[in-house]
XYZ file of C-alpha atoms in Angstrom:
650
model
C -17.372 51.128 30.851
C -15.742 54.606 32.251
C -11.755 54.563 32.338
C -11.929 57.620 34.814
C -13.145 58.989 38.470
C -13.525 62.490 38.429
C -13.121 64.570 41.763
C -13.460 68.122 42.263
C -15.643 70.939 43.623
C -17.892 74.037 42.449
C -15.608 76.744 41.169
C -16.622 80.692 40.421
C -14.438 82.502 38.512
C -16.495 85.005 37.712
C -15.741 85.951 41.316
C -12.412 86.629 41.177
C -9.439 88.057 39.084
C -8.783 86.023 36.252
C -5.147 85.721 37.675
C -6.432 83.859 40.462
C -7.249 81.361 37.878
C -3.288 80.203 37.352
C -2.763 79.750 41.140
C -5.997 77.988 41.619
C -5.019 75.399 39.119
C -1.890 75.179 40.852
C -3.905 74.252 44.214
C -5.873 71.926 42.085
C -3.183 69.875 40.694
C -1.652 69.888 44.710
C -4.834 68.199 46.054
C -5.743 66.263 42.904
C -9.018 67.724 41.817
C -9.738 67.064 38.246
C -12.969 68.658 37.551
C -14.567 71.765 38.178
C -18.186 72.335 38.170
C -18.625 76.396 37.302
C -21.242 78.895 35.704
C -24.487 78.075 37.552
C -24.572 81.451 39.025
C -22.928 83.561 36.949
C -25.719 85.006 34.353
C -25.312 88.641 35.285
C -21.654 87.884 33.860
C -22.975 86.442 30.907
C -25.424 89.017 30.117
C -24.689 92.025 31.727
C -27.117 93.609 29.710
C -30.239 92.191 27.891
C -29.656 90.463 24.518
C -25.790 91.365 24.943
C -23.945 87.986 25.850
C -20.406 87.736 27.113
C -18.685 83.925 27.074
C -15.017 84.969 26.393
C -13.908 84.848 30.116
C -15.943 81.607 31.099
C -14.093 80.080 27.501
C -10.959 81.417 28.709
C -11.337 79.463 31.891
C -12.249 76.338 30.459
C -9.540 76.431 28.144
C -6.782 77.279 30.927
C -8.373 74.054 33.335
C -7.553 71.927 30.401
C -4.624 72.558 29.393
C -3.639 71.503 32.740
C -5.529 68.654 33.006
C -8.558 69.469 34.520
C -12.110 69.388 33.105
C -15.166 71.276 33.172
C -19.079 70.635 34.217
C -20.827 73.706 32.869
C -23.390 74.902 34.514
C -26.745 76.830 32.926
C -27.178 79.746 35.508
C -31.124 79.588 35.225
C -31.325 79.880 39.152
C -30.243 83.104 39.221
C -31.072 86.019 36.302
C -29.651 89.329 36.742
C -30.588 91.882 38.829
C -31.809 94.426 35.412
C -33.821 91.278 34.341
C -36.147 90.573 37.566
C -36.659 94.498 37.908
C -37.388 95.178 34.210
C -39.798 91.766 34.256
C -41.161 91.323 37.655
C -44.061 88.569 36.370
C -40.676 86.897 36.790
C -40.572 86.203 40.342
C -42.406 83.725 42.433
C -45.449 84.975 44.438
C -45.022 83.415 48.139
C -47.469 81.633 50.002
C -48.358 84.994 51.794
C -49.003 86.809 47.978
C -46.236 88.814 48.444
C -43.619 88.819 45.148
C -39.753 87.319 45.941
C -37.565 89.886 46.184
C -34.129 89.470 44.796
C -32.173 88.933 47.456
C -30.474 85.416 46.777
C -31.547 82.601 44.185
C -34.546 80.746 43.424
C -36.602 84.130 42.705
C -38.101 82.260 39.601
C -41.614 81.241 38.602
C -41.363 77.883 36.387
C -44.926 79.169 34.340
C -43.372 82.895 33.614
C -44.153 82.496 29.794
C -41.258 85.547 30.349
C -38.912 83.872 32.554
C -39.239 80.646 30.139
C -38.106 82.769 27.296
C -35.455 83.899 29.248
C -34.129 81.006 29.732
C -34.492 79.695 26.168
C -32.281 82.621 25.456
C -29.404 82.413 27.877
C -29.364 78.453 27.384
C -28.953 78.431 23.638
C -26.608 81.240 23.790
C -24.250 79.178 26.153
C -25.203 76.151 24.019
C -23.768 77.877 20.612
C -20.381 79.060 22.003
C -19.443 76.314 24.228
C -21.130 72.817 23.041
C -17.717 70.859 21.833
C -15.182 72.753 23.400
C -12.764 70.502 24.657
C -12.845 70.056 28.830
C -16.410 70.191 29.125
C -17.264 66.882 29.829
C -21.080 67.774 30.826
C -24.015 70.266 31.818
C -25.635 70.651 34.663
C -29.127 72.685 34.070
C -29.870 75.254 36.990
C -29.024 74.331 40.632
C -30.870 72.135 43.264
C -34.631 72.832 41.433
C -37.167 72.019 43.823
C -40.503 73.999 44.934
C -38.940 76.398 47.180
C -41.635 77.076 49.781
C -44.164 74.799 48.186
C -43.935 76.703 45.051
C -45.330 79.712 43.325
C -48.426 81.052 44.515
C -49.267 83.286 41.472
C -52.298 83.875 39.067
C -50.788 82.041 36.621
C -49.851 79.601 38.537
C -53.500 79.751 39.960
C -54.649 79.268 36.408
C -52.060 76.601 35.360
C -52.898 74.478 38.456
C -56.627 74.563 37.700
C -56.154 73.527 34.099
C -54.292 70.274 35.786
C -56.865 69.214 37.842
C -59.650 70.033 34.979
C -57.167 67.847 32.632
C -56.613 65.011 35.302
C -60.445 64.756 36.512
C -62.665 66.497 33.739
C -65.092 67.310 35.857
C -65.549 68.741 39.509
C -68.351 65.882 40.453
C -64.915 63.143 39.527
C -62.452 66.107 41.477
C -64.826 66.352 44.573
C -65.333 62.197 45.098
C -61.552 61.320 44.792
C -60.687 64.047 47.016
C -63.640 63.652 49.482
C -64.404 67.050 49.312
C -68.184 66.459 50.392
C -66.652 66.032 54.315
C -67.269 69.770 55.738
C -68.932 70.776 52.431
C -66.197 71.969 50.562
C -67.363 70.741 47.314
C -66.250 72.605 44.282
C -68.848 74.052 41.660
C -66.365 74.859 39.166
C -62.692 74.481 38.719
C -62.175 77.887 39.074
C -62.830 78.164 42.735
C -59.852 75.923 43.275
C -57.470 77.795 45.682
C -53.368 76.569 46.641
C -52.815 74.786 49.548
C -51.967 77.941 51.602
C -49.677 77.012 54.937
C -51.687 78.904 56.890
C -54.645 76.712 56.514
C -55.516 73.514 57.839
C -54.846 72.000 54.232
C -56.494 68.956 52.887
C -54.112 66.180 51.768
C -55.645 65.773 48.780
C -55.159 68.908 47.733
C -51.280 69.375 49.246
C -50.347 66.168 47.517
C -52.346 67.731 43.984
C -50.747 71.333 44.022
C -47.285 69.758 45.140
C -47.275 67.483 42.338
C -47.934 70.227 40.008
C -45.384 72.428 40.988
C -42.749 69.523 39.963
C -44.330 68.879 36.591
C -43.729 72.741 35.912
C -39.980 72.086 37.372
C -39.550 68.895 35.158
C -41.053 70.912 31.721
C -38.571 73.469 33.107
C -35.867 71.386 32.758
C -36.630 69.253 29.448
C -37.053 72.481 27.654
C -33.022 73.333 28.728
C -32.192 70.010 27.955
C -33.536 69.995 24.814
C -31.667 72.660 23.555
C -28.754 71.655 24.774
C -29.508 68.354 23.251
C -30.034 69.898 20.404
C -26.345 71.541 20.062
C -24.454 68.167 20.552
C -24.253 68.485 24.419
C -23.377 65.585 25.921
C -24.014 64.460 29.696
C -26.623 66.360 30.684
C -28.269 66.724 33.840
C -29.805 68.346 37.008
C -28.344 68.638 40.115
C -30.949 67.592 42.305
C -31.663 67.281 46.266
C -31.496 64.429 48.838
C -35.144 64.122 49.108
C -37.298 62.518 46.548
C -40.210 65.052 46.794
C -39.441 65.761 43.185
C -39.702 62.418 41.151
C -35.953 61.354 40.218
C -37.553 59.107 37.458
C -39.152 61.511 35.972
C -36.993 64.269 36.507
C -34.620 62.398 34.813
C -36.237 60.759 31.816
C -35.163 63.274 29.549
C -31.456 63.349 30.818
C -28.435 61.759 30.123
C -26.305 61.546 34.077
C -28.246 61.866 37.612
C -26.808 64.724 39.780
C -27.109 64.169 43.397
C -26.195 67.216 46.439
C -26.087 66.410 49.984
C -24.793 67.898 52.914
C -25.506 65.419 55.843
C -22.977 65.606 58.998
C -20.202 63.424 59.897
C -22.774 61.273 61.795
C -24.789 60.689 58.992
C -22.372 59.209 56.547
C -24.105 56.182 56.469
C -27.708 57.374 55.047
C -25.379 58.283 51.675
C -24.838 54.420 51.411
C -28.705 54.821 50.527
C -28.969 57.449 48.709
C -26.550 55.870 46.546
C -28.057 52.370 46.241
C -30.963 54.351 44.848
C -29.050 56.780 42.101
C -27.069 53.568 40.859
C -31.027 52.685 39.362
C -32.710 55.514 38.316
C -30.155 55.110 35.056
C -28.908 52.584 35.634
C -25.323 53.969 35.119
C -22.293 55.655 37.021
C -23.950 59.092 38.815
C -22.311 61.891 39.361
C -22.345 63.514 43.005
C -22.467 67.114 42.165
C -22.126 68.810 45.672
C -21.442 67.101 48.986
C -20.197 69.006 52.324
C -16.335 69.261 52.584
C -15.956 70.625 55.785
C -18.475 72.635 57.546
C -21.843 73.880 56.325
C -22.481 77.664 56.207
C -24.394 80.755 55.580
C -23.839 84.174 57.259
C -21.730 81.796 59.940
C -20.528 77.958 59.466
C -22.261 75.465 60.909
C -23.149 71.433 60.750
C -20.093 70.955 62.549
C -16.044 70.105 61.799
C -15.729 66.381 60.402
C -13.233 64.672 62.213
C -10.641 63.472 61.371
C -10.895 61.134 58.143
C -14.261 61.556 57.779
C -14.312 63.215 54.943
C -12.131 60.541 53.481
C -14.725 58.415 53.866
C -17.379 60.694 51.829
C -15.126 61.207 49.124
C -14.570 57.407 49.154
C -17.824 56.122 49.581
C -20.087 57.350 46.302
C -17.498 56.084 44.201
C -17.255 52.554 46.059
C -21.326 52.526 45.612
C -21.216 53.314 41.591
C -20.343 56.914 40.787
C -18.076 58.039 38.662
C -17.843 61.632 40.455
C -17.927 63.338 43.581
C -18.103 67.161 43.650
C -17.455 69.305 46.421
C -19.015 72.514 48.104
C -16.889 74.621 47.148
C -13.170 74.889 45.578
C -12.185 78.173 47.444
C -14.285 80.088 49.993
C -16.603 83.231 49.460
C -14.442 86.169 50.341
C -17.691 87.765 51.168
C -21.472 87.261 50.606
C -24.403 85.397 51.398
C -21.948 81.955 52.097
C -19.292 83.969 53.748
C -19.176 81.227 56.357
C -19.516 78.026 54.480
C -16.224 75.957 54.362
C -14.497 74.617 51.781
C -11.270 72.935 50.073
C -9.019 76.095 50.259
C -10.302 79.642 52.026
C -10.174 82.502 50.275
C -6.655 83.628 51.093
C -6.255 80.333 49.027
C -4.896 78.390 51.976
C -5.629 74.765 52.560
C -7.268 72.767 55.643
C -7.004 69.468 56.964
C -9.692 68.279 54.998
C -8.035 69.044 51.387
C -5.338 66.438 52.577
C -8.090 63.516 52.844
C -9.810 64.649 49.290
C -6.020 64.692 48.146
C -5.110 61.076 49.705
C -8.699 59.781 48.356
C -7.960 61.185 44.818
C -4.307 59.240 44.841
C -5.888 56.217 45.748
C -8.848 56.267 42.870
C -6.040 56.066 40.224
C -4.562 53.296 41.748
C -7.869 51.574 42.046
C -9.057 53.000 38.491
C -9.174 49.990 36.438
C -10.798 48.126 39.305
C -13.510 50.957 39.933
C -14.568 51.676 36.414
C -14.034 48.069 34.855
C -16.198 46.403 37.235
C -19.892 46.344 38.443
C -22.637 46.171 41.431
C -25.344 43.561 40.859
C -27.609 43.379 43.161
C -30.706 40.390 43.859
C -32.492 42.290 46.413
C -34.646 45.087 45.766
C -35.987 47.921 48.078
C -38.872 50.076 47.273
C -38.855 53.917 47.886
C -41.093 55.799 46.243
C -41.896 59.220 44.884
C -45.616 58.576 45.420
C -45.202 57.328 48.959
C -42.796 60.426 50.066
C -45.521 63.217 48.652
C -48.589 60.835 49.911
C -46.988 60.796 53.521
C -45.420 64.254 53.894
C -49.565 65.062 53.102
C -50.957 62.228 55.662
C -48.495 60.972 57.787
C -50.782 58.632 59.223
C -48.198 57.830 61.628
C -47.849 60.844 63.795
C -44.155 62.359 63.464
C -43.461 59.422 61.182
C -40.577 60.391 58.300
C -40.536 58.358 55.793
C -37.635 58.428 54.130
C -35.373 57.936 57.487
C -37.848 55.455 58.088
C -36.572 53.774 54.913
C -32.802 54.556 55.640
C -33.237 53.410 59.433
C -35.628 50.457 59.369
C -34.757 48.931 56.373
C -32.041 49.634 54.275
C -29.603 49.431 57.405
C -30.023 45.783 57.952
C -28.622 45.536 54.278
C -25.135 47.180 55.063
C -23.270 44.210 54.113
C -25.627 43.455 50.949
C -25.401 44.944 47.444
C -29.060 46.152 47.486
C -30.595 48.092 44.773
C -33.183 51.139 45.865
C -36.435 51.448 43.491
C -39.263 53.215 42.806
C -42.330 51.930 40.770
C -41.570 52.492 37.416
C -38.209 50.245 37.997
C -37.945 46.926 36.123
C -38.246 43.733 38.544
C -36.857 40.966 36.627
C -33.304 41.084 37.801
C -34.124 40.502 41.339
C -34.665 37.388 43.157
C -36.156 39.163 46.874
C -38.176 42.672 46.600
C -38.757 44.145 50.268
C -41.546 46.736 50.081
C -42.383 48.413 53.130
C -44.550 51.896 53.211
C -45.440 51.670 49.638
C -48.695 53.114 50.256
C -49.721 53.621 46.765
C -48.678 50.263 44.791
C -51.232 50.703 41.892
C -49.342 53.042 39.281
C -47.083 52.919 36.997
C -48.187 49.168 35.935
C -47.109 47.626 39.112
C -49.633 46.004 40.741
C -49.411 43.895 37.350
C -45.796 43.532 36.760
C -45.059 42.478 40.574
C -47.700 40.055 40.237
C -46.343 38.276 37.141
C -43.382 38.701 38.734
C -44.148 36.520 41.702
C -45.421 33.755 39.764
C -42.233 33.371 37.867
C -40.343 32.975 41.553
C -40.005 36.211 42.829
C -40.714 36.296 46.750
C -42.497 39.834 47.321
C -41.666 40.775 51.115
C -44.611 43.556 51.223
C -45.851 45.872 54.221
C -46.510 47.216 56.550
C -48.419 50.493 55.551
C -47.951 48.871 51.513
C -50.947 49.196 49.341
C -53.083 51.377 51.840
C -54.139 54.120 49.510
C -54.273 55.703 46.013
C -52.284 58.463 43.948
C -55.260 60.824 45.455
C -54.352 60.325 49.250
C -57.792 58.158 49.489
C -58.045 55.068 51.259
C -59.726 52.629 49.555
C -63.054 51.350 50.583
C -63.827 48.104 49.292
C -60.505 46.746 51.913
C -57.755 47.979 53.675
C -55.675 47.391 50.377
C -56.162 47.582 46.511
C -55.220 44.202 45.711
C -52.795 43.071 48.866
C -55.577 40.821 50.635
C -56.283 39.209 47.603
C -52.509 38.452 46.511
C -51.414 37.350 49.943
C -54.570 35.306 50.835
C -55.595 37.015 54.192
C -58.511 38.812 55.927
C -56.899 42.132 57.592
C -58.747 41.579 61.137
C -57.296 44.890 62.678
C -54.921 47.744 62.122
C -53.532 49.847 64.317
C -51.452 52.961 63.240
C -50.454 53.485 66.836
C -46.919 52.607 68.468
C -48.069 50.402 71.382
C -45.332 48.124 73.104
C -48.391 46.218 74.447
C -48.227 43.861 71.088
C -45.577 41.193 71.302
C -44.990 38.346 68.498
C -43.837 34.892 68.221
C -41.973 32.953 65.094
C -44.151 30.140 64.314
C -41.042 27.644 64.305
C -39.188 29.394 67.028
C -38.387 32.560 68.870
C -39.394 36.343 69.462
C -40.427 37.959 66.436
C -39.230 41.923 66.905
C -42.232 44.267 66.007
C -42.613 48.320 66.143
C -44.377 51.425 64.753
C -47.788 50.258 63.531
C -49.674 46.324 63.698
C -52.067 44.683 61.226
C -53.001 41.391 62.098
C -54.291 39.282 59.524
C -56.500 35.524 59.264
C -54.965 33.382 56.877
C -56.845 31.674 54.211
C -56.846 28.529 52.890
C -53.541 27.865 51.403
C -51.593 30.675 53.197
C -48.903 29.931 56.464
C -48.034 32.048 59.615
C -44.893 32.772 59.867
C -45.498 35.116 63.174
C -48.090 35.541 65.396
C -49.072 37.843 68.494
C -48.573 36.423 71.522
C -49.841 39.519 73.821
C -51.638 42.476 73.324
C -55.534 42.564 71.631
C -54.470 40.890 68.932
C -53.244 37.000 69.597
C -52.902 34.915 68.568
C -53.713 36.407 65.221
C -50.799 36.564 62.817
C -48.848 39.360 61.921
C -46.110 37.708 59.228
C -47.734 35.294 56.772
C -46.356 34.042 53.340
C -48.354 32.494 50.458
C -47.084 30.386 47.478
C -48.025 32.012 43.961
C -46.903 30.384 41.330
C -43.350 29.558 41.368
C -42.762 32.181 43.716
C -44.051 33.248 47.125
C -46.092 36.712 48.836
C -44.681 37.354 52.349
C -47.392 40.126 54.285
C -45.772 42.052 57.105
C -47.783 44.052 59.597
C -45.653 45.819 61.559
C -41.495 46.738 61.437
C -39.768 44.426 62.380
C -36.072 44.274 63.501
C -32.931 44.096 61.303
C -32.237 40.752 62.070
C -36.030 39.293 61.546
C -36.173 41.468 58.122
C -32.774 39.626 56.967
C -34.226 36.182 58.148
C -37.493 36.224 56.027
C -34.786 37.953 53.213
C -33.043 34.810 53.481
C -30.119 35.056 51.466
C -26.259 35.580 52.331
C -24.513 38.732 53.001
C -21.217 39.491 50.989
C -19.194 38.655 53.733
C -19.186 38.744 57.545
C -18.387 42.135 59.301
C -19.138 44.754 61.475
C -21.947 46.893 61.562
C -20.062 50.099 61.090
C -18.613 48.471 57.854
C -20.653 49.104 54.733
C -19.418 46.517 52.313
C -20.155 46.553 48.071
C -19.453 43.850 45.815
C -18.082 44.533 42.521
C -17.633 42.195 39.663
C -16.830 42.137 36.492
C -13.145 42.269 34.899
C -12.414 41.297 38.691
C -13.534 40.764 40.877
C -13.761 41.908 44.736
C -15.256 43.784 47.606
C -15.009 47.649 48.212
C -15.352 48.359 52.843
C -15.890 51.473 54.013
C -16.027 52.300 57.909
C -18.491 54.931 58.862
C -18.676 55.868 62.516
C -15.106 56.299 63.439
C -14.181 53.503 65.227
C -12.480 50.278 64.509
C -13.936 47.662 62.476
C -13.110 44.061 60.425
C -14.794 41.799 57.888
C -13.993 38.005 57.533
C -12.874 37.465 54.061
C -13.509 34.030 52.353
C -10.137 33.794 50.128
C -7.335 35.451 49.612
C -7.308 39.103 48.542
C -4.600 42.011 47.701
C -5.576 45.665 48.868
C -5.538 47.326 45.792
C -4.692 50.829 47.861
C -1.688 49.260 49.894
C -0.696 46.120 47.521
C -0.702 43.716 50.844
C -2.713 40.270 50.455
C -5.065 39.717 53.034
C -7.219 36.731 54.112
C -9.724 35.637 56.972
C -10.624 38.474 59.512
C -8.856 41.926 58.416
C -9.038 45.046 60.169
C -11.308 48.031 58.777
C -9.566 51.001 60.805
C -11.290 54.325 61.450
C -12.942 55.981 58.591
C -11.092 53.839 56.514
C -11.668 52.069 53.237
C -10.552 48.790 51.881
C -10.530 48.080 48.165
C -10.430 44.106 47.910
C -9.724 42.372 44.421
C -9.918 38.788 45.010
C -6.898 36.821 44.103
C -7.108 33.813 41.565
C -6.679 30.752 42.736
């Protein structure tokens, strides 16, 4: 177990006198930040000119943060080579959709199959590796900043050449290429892999290929960022990892195979605390271990001008609070001290750059007092979680190529639909390649590819040793190729569940209406299958108007010694949670997101989210580990506020 939360924010000295560096720590130690995240843009500083490297003043940093207390994430500045180095090797810079070269202007000028810019890298990694790995305050490495394909990637010949070799090593042959995409439809057949163009935006582009070139772009990105890891592996290193974006376009599992901590930035508004509470359910897995939230929004967004809007008043309380109360071990803010000038110029922060503090810095400051109180609660205890809910890589890259769904978005689809109706649950997010055996209830909507990675297999066994699958709609509808399949609407769903899929409709239509088979109206939305059971299989809902009745849209099937239950259509919190069937943590209100942590002790971590008052019933007696009162039965959850729980023994 960890014996520490670390809180902090992104820190650039390189941008200032290094006598700023003694006040700064003074402002640090004022408002309790413990950590500082620096070096992830700071190459030109670090090689001001080619193969002559400069570390002393970064060192000197370090050293001066922890004398005083505070430790370092350091950060390889891969993101963003030097000015000399992108005009002396301009194969360096990504080609944009339109063909015309980057030019440097900002970040992200970098093409991830430059056999140059890989070098490069190599270069600058290793020579950060060799005069910082074991120097005392860096506590980890973060490798480049926010990698994704910027603007669906790179667009040049090598690129080109790289992406054809893919599909030549994934297919073999064009006849295999030209069936699984469908390519004989308008005949666009290829003749030889070398006629293979990019997706380019100003085409009508076939999923097929988006979904291909898209997923080749991240393999570059994730070969990109073993090869720093390795090195840095390879120099003792320790906690290394990738800060990576809110979206999982770019596989987190895979991404982070190779790494030692999951990095997570996000900047959603005041109003969208609560889709974090996801995001974190889902970074608690992909390690299984405490993440690290590298950069989140401290006050307002910005760029030439600030934006996103002011968070009220204890909001950002709340944001600081809430990663840690859902398993990480660090929370990061954007930024320490404001750009005195710059691309960011407008983008807020704990202290502007006259060094002056807002409002905010008080709530990271009152947040940060109350994780060492709660420190031995918070790192010697646990979130175990029965319930299981699939989001997946596949399904995000699948649907952002073929929505089916017009206007549908998955992933709030996901947040909104689903994981919402589990705010007083500890619920675990998962992708495919996640072990099942821990959980007693997997919920599975919008999977559409459930063949890959072994799954179809594993949840199967699964089932039959007393797993109940809740699966659909939209689950199972195509392959990793963005083809329907052709022998049924699913690749093995029908089969599993024991239906016949009579109809589906991938059209919002308030026409259909459905009815529980014991009792009551059964809420349904978005899209409708309707299915005939087979011998052996129940209805649990059925359509009562519409085309459809009284065919049934909710059935369940016995395998084994556990149990399939099909949905067609989304249904309503409440309905989702009754087919769930198990207990919440407690009873509260909806703007109360409670976690349950066990271990050591034991207890329950609330956090209000939408700035108004709130309560949850507790079953026992319980001392606020925050305020040291006991509290039993219905307690009062004020206003962005949080409520650390350790339950009493009796």
């Amino acid at each position: 177990m960890n014996h520490k939360i670390y809180l902090g924010a992104a820190y650039y000295p390189e941008l200032w006198e290094e006598s700023e560096i003694e006040k700064d720590i003074v402002r640090c130690k004022q408002t309790g930040v413990n950590c500082l995240r620096i070096g992830e843009f700071a190459w030109g500083k670090m090689e001001p000119k080619e193969g002559e490297y400069d570390f002393a003043w970064i060192l000197r940093a370090v050293e001066k943060l922890y004398e005083k207390g505070i430790v370092t994430v350091m950060c390889t500045p891969t993101c963003t080579p030097p000015r000399w180095m992108l005009n002396k090797y301009p194969e360096m810079r990504r080609i944009m959709p339109d063909l015309i070269q980057s030019d440097v202007s900002s970040r992200c000028h970098i093409c991830k199959s430059s056999p140059i810019a890989r070098e490069k890298n190599k270069q600058i990694v290793t020579q950060m590796a060799k005069a910082l790995s074991g120097v005392k305050g860096i506590i980890g490495w973060q490798i480049d900043n926010e990698l994704f394909p910027y603007g669906e990637g790179c667009f040049c010949e090598n690129c080109k050449k790289g992406f054809r070799s893919y599909l030549k090593e994934k297919f073999g042959t064009t006849e295999k290429l030209n069936k699984a995409w469908g390519m004989a439809r308008w005949s666009l057949s290829y003749d030889t892999f070398e006629e293979v163009e990019p997706p380019y935006p100003a085409q009508w582009r076939h999923p097929s290929l988006r979904k291909a070139w898209h997923d080749y772009q991240c393999g570059l990105i994730k070969s990109f960022t073993d090869e720093q890891a390795e090195i840095l592996h390879n120099y003792g290193c320790e906690n290394v990892g990738t800060d990576m974006m809110a979206q999982d376009s770019l596989d987190y599992y895979a991404m982070n195979e190779k790494l030692d901590v999951v990095q997570y930035n996000h900047y959603d508004t005041a109003e969208r605390i609560y889709t974090n509470a996801f995001a974190y359910d889902f970074l608690r897995c992909v390690k299984d271990k405490p993440y690290w939230v590298t950069e989140t929004q401290v006050g307002w967004n910005g760029s030439e001008f600030a934006e996103s809007g002011y968070r009220p008043e204890g909001a950002c309380y709340a944001n600081t609070w809430l990663p840690v109360a859902k398993g990480a071990e660090m929370n990061l803010y954007w930024l320490f001290r404001a750009h005195p000038n710059g691309h960011e110029i407008g983008h807020g922060a704990l202290f502007s750059a006259a060094g002056r503090s807002y409002r905010v810095s008080e709530e990271v400051q009152r947040a940060g007092e109350e994780f060492k109180k709660c420190e031995d609660f918070l790192t010697q205890t646990k979130i175990t979680s029965k319930i299981a809910l699939h989001y997946s890589n596949t399904a995000t890259n699948a649907f952002a190529a073929a929505p089916l769904l017009k206007n549908l978005d998955y992933r709030e689809t996901i947040i909104q639909k689903y994981h919402a109706a589990f705010r007083h649950y500890n619920v675990d997010v998962i992708d495919t390649p996640h072990g099942l055996e821990h959980y007693e209830v997997i919920v599975s909507p919008f999977l559409a590819c459930a063949d890959e990675n072994g799954f179809k297999e594993r949840v199967t066994e699964w089932v039959k040793a007393g797993g109940t699958w809740i699966v659909g709609p939209m689950s199972d509808i195509m392959d990793g190729n963005v083809k329907k399949y052709t022998l049924a609407p699913y690749s093995f769903l029908e089969e599993l569940a024991g239906v016949y899929t009579k109809y589906q409709k991938p059209v919002a239509n308030e026409v259909f209406k459905a009815q529980w088979t014991n009792d009551g109206e059964c809420g349904i939305s978005t899209c409708y299958d309707a299915y005939e059971c087979n011998e052996g299989t129940e209805s649990l809902a059925r359509y009562v108007a519409g085309e459809f009745a009284p065919l049934s849209v909710i059935t369940e099937r016995k395998v084994g010694k556990g149990k399939v239950i099909l949905v067609g259509s989304v249904l309503t919190h409440g309905d989702i949670l009754r087919i769930v069937n198990r207990a919440p943590i407690a009873e509260a209100s909806q703007n109360v997101i409670l976690t349950e942590r066990t271990g050591k002790e034991n207890g329950i971590i609330c956090v209000e989210v939408e700035n108004k008052n709130g309560y949850v019933m507790l079953d026992g007696e319980y001392t606020d580990l925050v305020t040291g009162k006991i509290h039993s039965g219905k307690t009062n959850v004020p206003p962005y506020g949080v409520r650390v729980f350790k339950r009493n023994k009796s």
